[in-house]
Short mmCIF file of C-alpha atoms and ligand atoms in Angstrom, two decimals:
data_model
loop_
_atom_site.label_atom_id
_atom_site.label_comp_id
_atom_site.label_asym_id
_atom_site.label_seq_id
_atom_site.Cartn_x
_atom_site.Cartn_y
_atom_site.Cartn_z
CA MET A 1 29.85 -29.60 -150.77
CA ARG A 2 30.04 -31.02 -147.23
CA THR A 3 28.64 -34.47 -146.48
CA PRO A 4 25.80 -34.16 -143.97
CA VAL A 5 26.19 -36.14 -140.73
CA TYR A 6 22.47 -37.07 -140.92
CA ALA A 7 20.19 -37.24 -143.94
CA ARG A 8 17.13 -35.92 -142.09
CA MET A 9 16.99 -34.26 -138.67
CA ALA A 10 13.68 -33.76 -136.89
CA VAL A 11 13.58 -31.24 -134.03
CA ILE A 12 10.65 -31.42 -131.63
CA GLY A 13 10.19 -28.05 -129.93
CA CYS A 14 11.81 -25.07 -131.57
CA GLY A 15 12.44 -22.43 -128.92
CA LEU A 16 15.79 -20.91 -128.00
CA ILE A 17 17.77 -24.16 -128.07
CA GLY A 18 15.90 -25.98 -130.86
CA SER A 19 16.07 -22.97 -133.16
CA SER A 20 19.76 -22.37 -132.37
CA LEU A 21 20.45 -25.99 -133.22
CA VAL A 22 18.65 -25.87 -136.57
CA ARG A 23 20.37 -22.59 -137.46
CA ALA A 24 23.80 -24.02 -136.58
CA VAL A 25 23.18 -27.36 -138.34
CA ARG A 26 21.96 -25.53 -141.43
CA GLU A 27 24.97 -23.27 -141.51
CA ALA A 28 27.35 -26.23 -141.09
CA GLY A 29 25.48 -28.36 -143.65
CA ALA A 30 25.36 -31.09 -141.00
CA ALA A 31 21.89 -32.40 -141.96
CA GLY A 32 20.44 -32.93 -145.43
CA GLU A 33 16.89 -31.97 -144.45
CA ILE A 34 15.40 -30.37 -141.34
CA VAL A 35 11.83 -30.91 -140.13
CA ILE A 36 10.41 -29.16 -137.05
CA ALA A 37 7.44 -30.13 -134.89
CA GLU A 38 5.99 -27.41 -132.66
CA THR A 39 2.80 -27.46 -130.60
CA SER A 40 2.50 -23.70 -130.51
CA ALA A 41 0.73 -22.24 -133.59
CA ALA A 42 2.36 -18.84 -132.99
CA ALA A 43 5.82 -20.44 -132.88
CA ARG A 44 5.08 -22.44 -136.07
CA GLU A 45 4.17 -19.21 -137.81
CA ARG A 46 7.45 -17.59 -136.71
CA ILE A 47 9.49 -20.66 -137.74
CA GLU A 48 7.93 -20.52 -141.21
CA ALA A 49 8.55 -16.77 -141.45
CA LEU A 50 12.18 -17.19 -140.36
CA GLY A 51 12.63 -20.02 -142.87
CA LEU A 52 14.27 -22.24 -140.26
CA ALA A 53 13.19 -25.63 -141.65
CA ASP A 54 12.33 -27.52 -144.82
CA ARG A 55 9.01 -28.47 -143.21
CA VAL A 56 7.09 -27.41 -140.08
CA THR A 57 4.25 -29.41 -138.55
CA ALA A 58 2.23 -29.76 -135.35
CA ASP A 59 2.39 -33.55 -135.62
CA ALA A 60 5.50 -35.02 -133.97
CA ALA A 61 4.96 -38.54 -135.41
CA ASP A 62 4.78 -37.05 -138.88
CA ALA A 63 7.90 -34.93 -138.29
CA VAL A 64 10.11 -37.87 -137.24
CA ARG A 65 9.09 -40.16 -140.11
CA ASP A 66 12.27 -41.17 -142.04
CA ALA A 67 14.45 -39.00 -139.78
CA ASP A 68 17.78 -40.61 -138.84
CA LEU A 69 18.20 -38.05 -136.04
CA VAL A 70 15.42 -36.88 -133.72
CA VAL A 71 16.13 -34.13 -131.19
CA PHE A 72 13.70 -33.30 -128.39
CA ALA A 73 14.15 -29.65 -127.39
CA VAL A 74 11.10 -29.15 -125.14
CA PRO A 75 11.04 -28.39 -121.38
CA VAL A 76 12.28 -31.32 -119.30
CA MET A 77 8.86 -32.34 -117.95
CA SER A 78 7.37 -32.29 -121.46
CA MET A 79 9.97 -34.73 -122.85
CA GLU A 80 8.03 -37.91 -122.15
CA ALA A 81 4.75 -36.64 -123.66
CA ALA A 82 6.60 -35.31 -126.71
CA ALA A 83 8.44 -38.63 -127.15
CA ARG A 84 5.20 -40.61 -126.79
CA ALA A 85 3.59 -38.43 -129.45
CA ALA A 86 6.54 -38.99 -131.81
CA ALA A 87 7.07 -42.71 -131.08
CA PRO A 88 4.68 -44.13 -133.73
CA GLY A 89 6.68 -42.40 -136.48
CA LEU A 90 10.21 -43.24 -135.30
CA MET A 91 12.32 -45.04 -137.87
CA PRO A 92 14.12 -48.20 -136.64
CA GLY A 93 17.84 -47.44 -136.29
CA ALA A 94 17.25 -43.70 -135.77
CA THR A 95 19.16 -41.84 -133.06
CA VAL A 96 16.95 -40.11 -130.51
CA THR A 97 18.50 -37.38 -128.39
CA ASP A 98 17.49 -34.30 -126.42
CA VAL A 99 18.92 -31.04 -125.08
CA GLY A 100 17.31 -31.09 -121.63
CA SER A 101 19.09 -29.52 -118.67
CA VAL A 102 18.49 -32.58 -116.43
CA LYS A 103 19.67 -35.96 -117.65
CA GLY A 104 18.59 -38.74 -115.24
CA HIS A 105 14.91 -37.89 -115.54
CA VAL A 106 15.02 -37.37 -119.31
CA ALA A 107 16.98 -40.59 -119.94
CA ASP A 108 14.26 -42.53 -118.08
CA ALA A 109 11.48 -40.66 -119.91
CA LEU A 110 12.94 -41.21 -123.39
CA ALA A 111 13.77 -44.85 -122.72
CA ALA A 112 10.20 -45.44 -121.48
CA ALA A 113 8.55 -43.69 -124.42
CA CYS A 114 10.69 -44.89 -127.36
CA PRO A 115 10.71 -48.34 -128.98
CA ASP A 116 13.80 -50.58 -128.52
CA SER A 117 14.53 -50.25 -132.24
CA VAL A 118 16.00 -46.72 -131.84
CA PHE A 119 19.23 -45.55 -130.18
CA VAL A 120 18.49 -43.20 -127.26
CA VAL A 121 21.49 -40.94 -126.52
CA PRO A 122 20.56 -38.13 -124.09
CA GLY A 123 22.50 -34.88 -124.36
CA HIS A 124 22.84 -31.39 -122.92
CA PRO A 125 24.51 -28.39 -124.54
CA ILE A 126 25.95 -26.19 -121.79
CA ALA A 127 24.98 -22.95 -123.49
CA GLY A 128 21.95 -20.74 -123.47
CA THR A 129 20.51 -17.34 -122.67
CA GLU A 130 17.59 -16.09 -120.60
CA GLN A 131 15.51 -15.66 -123.80
CA SER A 132 12.90 -18.09 -125.15
CA GLY A 133 11.27 -18.88 -128.46
CA PRO A 134 12.39 -19.31 -132.09
CA ASP A 135 13.40 -15.67 -132.56
CA ALA A 136 15.87 -15.88 -129.68
CA GLY A 137 18.08 -18.58 -131.22
CA PHE A 138 21.37 -18.00 -133.05
CA ALA A 139 23.78 -20.28 -134.89
CA GLU A 140 26.88 -19.42 -132.84
CA LEU A 141 25.34 -20.39 -129.49
CA PHE A 142 27.22 -23.69 -129.17
CA GLN A 143 30.60 -22.52 -130.49
CA ASN A 144 33.38 -23.51 -128.12
CA ARG A 145 30.80 -24.62 -125.51
CA TRP A 146 30.58 -28.10 -124.06
CA THR A 147 27.85 -30.54 -124.96
CA ILE A 148 27.58 -33.43 -122.54
CA LEU A 149 26.28 -36.75 -123.83
CA THR A 150 25.02 -39.21 -121.23
CA PRO A 151 24.77 -42.56 -123.08
CA LEU A 152 22.63 -45.32 -121.63
CA ALA A 153 24.26 -48.33 -119.95
CA ARG A 154 24.92 -50.32 -123.13
CA ASP A 155 28.11 -50.66 -125.10
CA ASP A 156 27.22 -52.77 -128.16
CA GLY A 157 28.84 -51.69 -131.41
CA PRO A 158 25.81 -50.15 -133.13
CA TYR A 159 24.99 -48.11 -130.02
CA ARG A 160 28.56 -46.81 -129.71
CA GLU A 161 28.44 -45.90 -133.41
CA ALA A 162 25.25 -43.90 -132.80
CA VAL A 163 26.94 -42.05 -129.90
CA ALA A 164 30.02 -41.28 -132.04
CA ARG A 165 27.88 -39.99 -134.91
CA LEU A 166 25.91 -37.72 -132.63
CA ALA A 167 29.18 -36.36 -131.22
CA LEU A 168 30.21 -35.64 -134.81
CA LEU A 169 27.10 -33.49 -135.32
CA TRP A 170 27.88 -31.41 -132.23
CA THR A 171 31.51 -30.91 -133.22
CA ALA A 172 30.39 -29.95 -136.74
CA ILE A 173 28.58 -26.96 -135.19
CA GLY A 174 31.55 -25.91 -133.08
CA ALA A 175 30.78 -27.59 -129.75
CA ARG A 176 33.17 -29.65 -127.65
CA VAL A 177 31.75 -33.00 -126.60
CA GLU A 178 32.21 -35.03 -123.46
CA GLU A 179 30.49 -38.19 -122.18
CA MET A 180 29.29 -38.46 -118.60
CA ASP A 181 27.11 -40.63 -116.43
CA ALA A 182 23.63 -39.05 -116.23
CA ARG A 183 23.50 -38.94 -112.39
CA HIS A 184 26.95 -37.38 -112.24
CA HIS A 185 25.88 -34.79 -114.83
CA ASP A 186 22.92 -33.88 -112.63
CA LEU A 187 25.14 -33.40 -109.57
CA VAL A 188 27.71 -31.30 -111.46
CA LEU A 189 25.00 -29.13 -113.04
CA ALA A 190 23.24 -28.77 -109.69
CA ILE A 191 26.20 -26.76 -108.41
CA THR A 192 27.32 -25.04 -111.63
CA SER A 193 23.90 -24.07 -112.97
CA HIS A 194 20.85 -25.04 -110.94
CA LEU A 195 21.92 -23.62 -107.58
CA PRO A 196 23.12 -20.31 -109.13
CA HIS A 197 19.69 -19.93 -110.74
CA LEU A 198 17.95 -20.69 -107.46
CA ILE A 199 20.10 -18.08 -105.70
CA ALA A 200 19.32 -15.53 -108.43
CA TYR A 201 15.57 -16.19 -108.23
CA ASN A 202 15.76 -15.90 -104.46
CA ILE A 203 17.85 -12.72 -104.24
CA VAL A 204 15.68 -10.90 -106.77
CA GLY A 205 12.56 -12.06 -104.91
CA THR A 206 14.04 -10.91 -101.58
CA ALA A 207 14.93 -7.48 -103.00
CA ALA A 208 11.45 -7.08 -104.43
CA ASP A 209 9.91 -7.83 -101.02
CA LEU A 210 12.38 -5.90 -98.87
CA GLU A 211 10.64 -3.42 -96.62
CA GLY A 212 12.29 -0.02 -96.39
CA VAL A 213 13.90 -0.21 -99.85
CA ALA A 214 11.75 1.01 -102.73
CA GLU A 215 11.57 -1.10 -105.89
CA ALA A 216 12.67 1.98 -107.86
CA GLU A 217 15.85 2.17 -105.75
CA VAL A 218 16.59 -1.51 -106.38
CA MET A 219 16.38 -0.88 -110.13
CA LYS A 220 18.24 2.44 -110.07
CA TYR A 221 21.25 1.14 -108.12
CA SER A 222 21.26 -2.36 -109.63
CA ALA A 223 24.81 -2.14 -111.04
CA GLY A 224 26.21 -3.05 -107.64
CA GLY A 225 26.06 -6.79 -108.35
CA PHE A 226 22.29 -7.15 -108.37
CA ARG A 227 21.92 -6.55 -112.12
CA ASP A 228 23.73 -9.79 -113.05
CA PHE A 229 21.35 -11.73 -110.81
CA THR A 230 18.32 -10.12 -112.46
CA ARG A 231 19.49 -11.37 -115.86
CA ILE A 232 19.66 -14.95 -114.59
CA ALA A 233 16.37 -14.53 -112.71
CA ALA A 234 14.69 -13.52 -115.99
CA SER A 235 15.12 -17.09 -117.28
CA ASP A 236 12.12 -19.08 -118.48
CA PRO A 237 9.84 -20.03 -115.55
CA THR A 238 8.60 -23.29 -117.13
CA MET A 239 12.09 -24.52 -117.93
CA TRP A 240 13.43 -23.78 -114.45
CA ARG A 241 10.43 -25.11 -112.57
CA ASP A 242 10.98 -28.38 -114.44
CA VAL A 243 14.72 -28.41 -113.68
CA PHE A 244 14.18 -28.09 -109.93
CA LEU A 245 11.38 -30.64 -109.78
CA THR A 246 13.29 -33.26 -111.79
CA ASN A 247 16.74 -32.74 -110.24
CA LYS A 248 15.40 -32.50 -106.71
CA ASP A 249 17.89 -34.80 -104.92
CA ALA A 250 21.05 -33.26 -106.35
CA VAL A 251 19.77 -29.70 -105.89
CA LEU A 252 18.79 -30.37 -102.26
CA GLU A 253 22.18 -31.93 -101.61
CA VAL A 254 24.18 -28.95 -102.89
CA LEU A 255 21.70 -26.53 -101.30
CA GLY A 256 22.40 -28.16 -97.92
CA ARG A 257 26.15 -27.63 -98.36
CA PHE A 258 25.59 -24.09 -99.59
CA THR A 259 23.42 -23.23 -96.58
CA GLU A 260 26.11 -24.52 -94.18
CA ASP A 261 28.78 -22.44 -95.91
CA LEU A 262 26.53 -19.37 -95.87
CA GLN A 263 26.02 -19.80 -92.13
CA ALA A 264 29.80 -19.92 -91.68
CA LEU A 265 30.13 -16.69 -93.69
CA SER A 266 27.45 -15.02 -91.64
CA ARG A 267 29.34 -16.05 -88.48
CA ALA A 268 32.61 -14.68 -89.86
CA ILE A 269 30.94 -11.32 -90.56
CA ARG A 270 29.31 -11.23 -87.13
CA TRP A 271 32.61 -11.94 -85.31
CA GLY A 272 34.70 -9.67 -87.52
CA GLU A 273 36.82 -12.55 -88.86
CA GLY A 274 38.25 -10.61 -91.81
CA ASP A 275 41.00 -13.17 -92.48
CA LYS A 276 38.36 -15.86 -93.16
CA LEU A 277 36.51 -13.60 -95.57
CA PHE A 278 39.73 -12.57 -97.29
CA GLU A 279 40.89 -16.18 -97.68
CA LEU A 280 37.57 -17.25 -99.27
CA PHE A 281 37.37 -14.25 -101.60
CA SER A 282 40.95 -14.94 -102.76
CA ARG A 283 40.19 -18.61 -103.50
CA THR A 284 37.04 -17.75 -105.46
CA ARG A 285 38.97 -15.20 -107.52
CA GLU A 286 41.28 -18.03 -108.60
CA ILE A 287 38.28 -20.09 -109.79
CA ARG A 288 37.17 -17.19 -111.97
CA ARG A 289 40.69 -16.94 -113.43
CA GLY A 290 40.62 -20.68 -114.11
CA ILE A 291 37.37 -20.34 -116.10
CA VAL A 292 38.89 -17.52 -118.17
CA ALA A 293 42.04 -19.61 -118.74
CA MET A 294 39.89 -22.52 -120.01
CA GLY A 295 38.38 -20.25 -122.67
CA GLN A 296 34.86 -20.41 -121.22
CA GLU A 297 34.82 -16.68 -120.46
CA SER A 298 36.86 -13.58 -121.25
CA ALA A 299 38.52 -11.32 -118.71
CA GLU A 300 36.47 -8.47 -120.25
CA PRO A 301 33.67 -7.48 -117.89
CA ASN A 302 30.72 -8.26 -120.17
CA PHE A 303 31.97 -10.92 -122.57
CA GLY A 304 29.55 -13.81 -123.06
CA ARG A 305 27.19 -12.38 -120.45
CA ASP A 306 24.36 -14.36 -121.92
CA ARG A 307 26.02 -17.33 -123.55
CA GLY A 308 27.15 -19.35 -120.60
CA LYS A 309 23.87 -20.39 -119.07
CA HIS A 310 22.21 -23.72 -119.14
P1 NAP B 401 11.83 -22.52 -125.10
O1 NAP B 401 12.53 -21.40 -125.80
O2 NAP B 401 10.70 -22.21 -124.19
O3 NAP B 401 11.33 -23.55 -126.22
C1 NAP B 401 10.62 -24.72 -125.96
C2 NAP B 401 9.65 -24.91 -127.11
O4 NAP B 401 9.11 -26.24 -127.06
C3 NAP B 401 8.46 -23.96 -127.04
O5 NAP B 401 8.27 -23.36 -128.30
C4 NAP B 401 7.30 -24.89 -126.68
O6 NAP B 401 6.05 -24.45 -127.18
C5 NAP B 401 7.71 -26.16 -127.35
N1 NAP B 401 7.04 -27.34 -126.83
C6 NAP B 401 6.68 -27.61 -125.55
N2 NAP B 401 6.14 -28.84 -125.47
C7 NAP B 401 6.16 -29.35 -126.74
C8 NAP B 401 5.75 -30.59 -127.31
N3 NAP B 401 5.20 -31.55 -126.56
N4 NAP B 401 5.93 -30.76 -128.65
C9 NAP B 401 6.48 -29.81 -129.43
N5 NAP B 401 6.88 -28.60 -128.92
C10 NAP B 401 6.72 -28.39 -127.60
O7 NAP B 401 12.86 -23.41 -124.25
P2 NAP B 401 14.43 -23.64 -124.46
O8 NAP B 401 15.16 -22.64 -123.64
O9 NAP B 401 14.73 -23.79 -125.90
O10 NAP B 401 14.59 -25.03 -123.70
C11 NAP B 401 14.34 -26.26 -124.35
C12 NAP B 401 15.11 -27.35 -123.61
O11 NAP B 401 16.50 -27.01 -123.62
C13 NAP B 401 14.71 -27.54 -122.17
O12 NAP B 401 14.67 -28.90 -121.86
C14 NAP B 401 15.86 -26.88 -121.39
O13 NAP B 401 16.06 -27.50 -120.14
C15 NAP B 401 17.02 -27.09 -122.31
N6 NAP B 401 18.12 -26.11 -122.24
C16 NAP B 401 17.84 -24.79 -122.10
C17 NAP B 401 18.88 -23.87 -122.03
C18 NAP B 401 18.62 -22.40 -121.85
O14 NAP B 401 19.49 -21.67 -121.40
N7 NAP B 401 17.44 -21.92 -122.17
C19 NAP B 401 20.20 -24.31 -122.17
C20 NAP B 401 20.46 -25.68 -122.38
C21 NAP B 401 19.40 -26.58 -122.41
P3 NAP B 401 5.02 -23.69 -126.17
O15 NAP B 401 5.61 -22.36 -125.97
O16 NAP B 401 3.75 -23.70 -126.92
O17 NAP B 401 4.97 -24.52 -124.90
#
């Protein structure tokens, strides 16, 4: 019998990420008891039917009572309201974390909403799919993926212990854990995740509006690169709206750089500068090989197609 890392885990919001977490924690025996709070009645019904938790409730304050770990797994802009709803029930000494894709905004929101008696340790698992809801989750989602913890600016012993214990939970479910400053996380993710999603949303939108090319043709011949963008562009609209609005500065910064580089590419095409194109395409191929070498992707064409998003 494994010793649980936490006696009682409360998860607020049980969609793709929340339900994957409870499945993984259950399987690993990493929490003694699991309680879920969900605002959506339809989702609560599904969670009950899937048997994901020991208890399911609509009341966040009730869910977090006596929990030594509380995880907020709601869209980024709903974090503060969810934390305010839960706050009256939070147990002193509990660890409060989240799985939000943007960390600066969420760290501020959680710190503002939670009492000083709890340990706020924001986090972000770099794993996901374009699906939503409790049916979409699966226990293996975090295996061999990174979870980034962005601790607040405090280094007292009890706080560090809370961070270490949370890291233990993530490793118990197969994730690799790294600590990072929240603002730096937001800049890194702006280029590795947020900008790629923006490009996907934009290219699919452009194709849909393109005069002279029928929508049926776009779908029929989508294998030529476009299909991979459509998968990313099928991601949850609420989640991604929130990401762009709350990571505005970092996204605009990398978008500026991207636009400059795109202009340079457009110039190279116009002036027939094949050597420039060849040099860039060779460098980018090396980056792909580096990702495969780091075990974050396989060289097989479709491996992990839907496990690497965040
Ligand atoms: P999701 O599947 O849409 O699930 C979110 C769930 O939270 C929904 O069931 C939603 O219910 C519920 N909810 C919303 N506000 C709530 C509240 N105040 N109290 C309780 N429940 C509430 O979304 P997800 O993909 O799991 O994303 C959750 C978080 O994980 C987001 O912050 C996202 O940035 C982050 N994340 C996502 C991915 C990914 O690839 N999807 C990866 C890493 C991290 P309703 O439907 O009724 O609103």
